Short mmCIF file of C-alpha atoms in Angstrom, two decimals:
data_model
loop_
_atom_site.label_atom_id
_atom_site.label_comp_id
_atom_site.label_asym_id
_atom_site.label_seq_id
_atom_site.Cartn_x
_atom_site.Cartn_y
_atom_site.Cartn_z
CA MET A 1 -0.09 0.12 -0.04
CA ALA A 2 1.33 3.28 -0.77
CA ASP A 3 1.68 5.99 1.69
CA THR A 4 0.10 9.27 0.42
CA GLU A 5 -0.48 12.14 2.19
CA VAL A 6 -3.96 13.79 2.20
CA GLU A 7 -4.23 17.30 2.91
CA VAL A 8 -7.45 18.45 4.86
CA ARG A 9 -8.70 21.63 4.52
CA LYS A 10 -11.05 23.35 6.87
CA GLY A 11 -13.79 25.76 5.55
CA PRO A 12 -16.67 27.30 6.73
CA PRO A 13 -19.26 24.86 8.08
CA GLU A 14 -22.29 24.06 5.71
CA ARG A 15 -25.30 26.15 6.07
CA VAL A 16 -28.13 23.95 7.30
CA ALA A 17 -31.73 25.24 6.64
CA PRO A 18 -34.00 25.37 9.77
CA PRO A 19 -36.49 22.65 9.94
CA ASP A 20 -40.12 23.81 7.97
CA LEU A 21 -42.65 23.34 11.39
CA TRP A 22 -45.55 24.11 9.40
CA ARG A 23 -45.05 21.15 6.91
CA ALA A 24 -43.88 18.80 9.60
CA SER A 25 -47.16 19.26 11.65
CA THR A 26 -49.44 18.98 8.53
CA ARG A 27 -47.88 15.83 7.38
CA GLU A 28 -47.98 14.44 11.26
CA MET A 29 -51.80 15.38 11.54
CA ASP A 30 -52.41 13.90 8.01
CA ARG A 31 -50.73 10.69 9.33
CA LEU A 32 -52.61 10.59 12.18
CA PHE A 33 -56.06 11.07 10.26
CA ASP A 34 -55.16 8.22 7.99
CA ARG A 35 -54.63 5.93 10.75
CA PHE A 36 -57.83 6.92 12.43
CA ALA A 37 -60.05 6.95 9.24
CA GLY A 38 -58.13 3.79 8.04
CA GLY A 39 -58.47 1.97 10.98
CA PHE A 40 -62.00 2.13 11.19
CA GLY A 41 -62.84 0.83 7.98
CA PHE A 42 -63.85 4.34 6.53
CA PRO A 43 -61.59 4.99 3.37
CA TRP A 44 -64.02 7.25 1.72
CA LEU A 45 -63.77 9.88 4.76
CA ARG A 46 -60.48 10.34 4.20
CA ARG A 47 -60.90 11.08 0.55
CA MET A 48 -63.76 13.32 1.52
CA PHE A 49 -61.41 15.82 2.95
CA ASP A 50 -58.71 15.25 0.19
CA ILE A 51 -56.55 18.27 -1.27
CA GLU A 52 -57.20 18.16 -5.03
CA PRO A 53 -54.71 19.56 -7.02
CA TRP A 54 -56.92 22.61 -8.09
CA GLN A 55 -57.96 23.11 -4.32
CA PRO A 56 -61.62 22.85 -4.40
CA TRP A 57 -62.30 25.05 -1.24
CA GLN A 58 -60.92 28.18 -2.79
CA ALA A 59 -63.29 30.65 -4.76
CA VAL A 60 -62.84 30.31 -8.56
CA SER A 61 -62.95 34.09 -8.70
CA GLY A 62 -63.92 36.42 -6.01
CA LEU A 63 -66.47 34.76 -4.03
CA ALA A 64 -65.25 32.71 -0.71
CA ALA A 65 -65.86 29.01 -0.73
CA PRO A 66 -68.97 27.93 1.49
CA ALA A 67 -68.75 26.45 4.89
CA VAL A 68 -69.75 23.14 4.66
CA GLU A 69 -71.14 20.42 7.23
CA ILE A 70 -71.19 16.66 6.47
CA SER A 71 -73.07 14.59 8.65
CA GLU A 72 -74.31 10.91 8.53
CA ASP A 73 -77.35 9.08 10.02
CA GLU A 74 -78.27 5.34 9.23
CA LYS A 75 -80.13 6.04 6.13
CA THR A 76 -78.62 9.01 4.58
CA TYR A 77 -75.41 11.32 4.29
CA LYS A 78 -76.14 14.89 4.51
CA ILE A 79 -74.36 17.76 2.92
CA THR A 80 -75.09 21.32 4.56
CA ALA A 81 -73.52 24.73 2.70
CA GLU A 82 -74.10 27.95 3.88
CA LEU A 83 -74.54 30.19 0.79
CA PRO A 84 -75.84 33.52 1.84
CA GLY A 85 -76.56 36.23 -0.43
CA LEU A 86 -77.45 33.72 -3.36
CA ASP A 87 -80.68 32.53 -4.53
CA ALA A 88 -81.55 28.94 -5.63
CA LYS A 89 -80.83 29.99 -9.38
CA ASP A 90 -77.51 30.84 -8.62
CA ILE A 91 -76.39 27.22 -7.65
CA ASP A 92 -75.72 24.36 -9.50
CA VAL A 93 -75.80 20.83 -7.65
CA SER A 94 -74.78 17.70 -10.30
CA MET A 95 -73.20 14.33 -9.81
CA SER A 96 -70.29 13.12 -11.91
CA ASP A 97 -68.84 9.52 -11.72
CA HIS A 98 -68.27 9.48 -7.86
CA ARG A 99 -68.25 13.22 -7.41
CA LEU A 100 -71.04 15.66 -6.02
CA VAL A 101 -70.18 19.23 -7.07
CA LEU A 102 -71.40 22.22 -5.82
CA LYS A 103 -71.23 25.41 -8.14
CA GLY A 104 -72.59 28.80 -7.48
CA GLU A 105 -72.16 32.64 -8.94
CA LYS A 106 -73.28 35.81 -7.26
CA ARG A 107 -73.76 39.01 -8.95
CA ALA A 108 -74.78 42.24 -7.82
CA GLU A 109 -74.85 45.42 -10.04
CA LYS A 110 -75.80 48.87 -8.24
CA GLU A 111 -76.47 52.14 -10.08
CA GLU A 112 -76.86 55.49 -8.62
CA LYS A 113 -77.63 58.60 -10.59
CA ASN A 114 -77.89 61.68 -8.89
CA LYS A 115 -77.13 65.62 -10.02
CA ASN A 116 -73.51 65.80 -9.02
CA TYR A 117 -72.45 62.11 -9.68
CA HIS A 118 -73.26 58.78 -11.10
CA LEU A 119 -71.93 55.50 -9.13
CA SER A 120 -71.74 52.34 -11.23
CA GLU A 121 -70.80 49.29 -9.10
CA ARG A 122 -70.49 45.71 -10.10
CA CYS A 123 -69.55 42.73 -8.21
CA TYR A 124 -69.14 39.20 -9.30
CA GLY A 125 -67.86 35.77 -7.97
CA ALA A 126 -68.08 31.98 -8.23
CA PHE A 127 -67.09 29.32 -6.31
CA GLN A 128 -66.86 25.56 -6.60
CA ARG A 129 -66.54 22.52 -4.29
CA SER A 130 -66.69 19.09 -4.95
CA PHE A 131 -66.76 15.78 -2.63
CA PRO A 132 -66.01 12.34 -3.24
CA LEU A 133 -69.31 10.07 -3.08
CA PRO A 134 -69.20 7.02 -1.07
CA ASP A 135 -70.42 3.56 -2.20
CA GLY A 136 -73.96 2.69 -1.40
CA ILE A 137 -75.50 5.79 -2.32
CA ASP A 138 -79.12 5.70 -4.07
CA ARG A 139 -78.26 8.02 -7.18
CA GLU A 140 -81.50 8.36 -8.12
CA LYS A 141 -82.74 9.56 -4.96
CA VAL A 142 -80.28 12.31 -4.11
CA ALA A 143 -82.20 15.66 -3.54
CA ALA A 144 -81.07 19.28 -2.91
CA ASP A 145 -82.96 21.52 -1.00
CA PHE A 146 -82.35 25.44 -0.49
CA ALA A 147 -84.01 27.64 2.27
CA LYS A 148 -82.65 30.81 4.11
CA GLY A 149 -79.22 30.79 2.66
CA VAL A 150 -78.76 27.07 3.38
CA LEU A 151 -78.36 24.31 0.86
CA THR A 152 -78.82 20.90 2.09
CA VAL A 153 -77.94 17.90 -0.27
CA THR A 154 -79.33 14.54 1.10
CA LEU A 155 -77.80 11.43 -0.40
CA PRO A 156 -79.83 8.44 0.87
CA LYS A 157 -78.01 5.01 1.08
CA THR A 158 -79.49 2.12 -0.67
CA VAL A 159 -81.06 -0.57 1.26
CA GLU A 160 -78.31 -3.03 0.98
CA ALA A 161 -75.92 -0.25 2.54
CA GLN A 162 -78.49 0.13 5.14
CA LYS A 163 -78.54 -3.61 6.22
CA GLN A 164 -74.70 -3.46 6.01
CA THR A 165 -74.78 -1.28 9.07
CA ARG A 166 -75.23 -3.65 12.40
CA LYS A 167 -75.60 -2.49 15.85
CA ILE A 168 -73.13 -4.24 18.32
CA GLU A 169 -73.91 -4.50 21.92
CA VAL A 170 -71.28 -3.70 24.01
CA LYS A 171 -71.24 -5.74 27.45
CA ALA A 172 -69.50 -4.28 30.45
CA SER A 173 -67.48 -6.78 32.34
#
């Protein structure tokens, strides 16, 4: 073996980027939610809140996306969206493949003419949200009602899906 000297140079220490705490906590919350949802056999529950590439919770242009509440009972799933200031004609509810899509658009125009001024204002905004639908939905009986600024979409379960749910008695030991 040849003896060769190697010169070791000391330079300034490498810069280490500080940890990204926001991304780390987000990944941890996603991991915990996946464990919770997957462990109880509800894979559709995680998909219902997935972030899609086009970020469906954000406004398409100018109008904030509505707050929604999703609930389930023995016979139905319900999606309730708060849409203040809109009329039923401004809302579009549709199903495509295994997705429920809510769209809305608000248009407001105001014009005032006075002796000394002319005021003309226009405001437009739209939103779109989509939700994956779980299996076992009776697609022919899906209904949407709009009252007092609240949209309620009722997704009835099929008879087969209702039969699959079984109450299990919990015994005290």
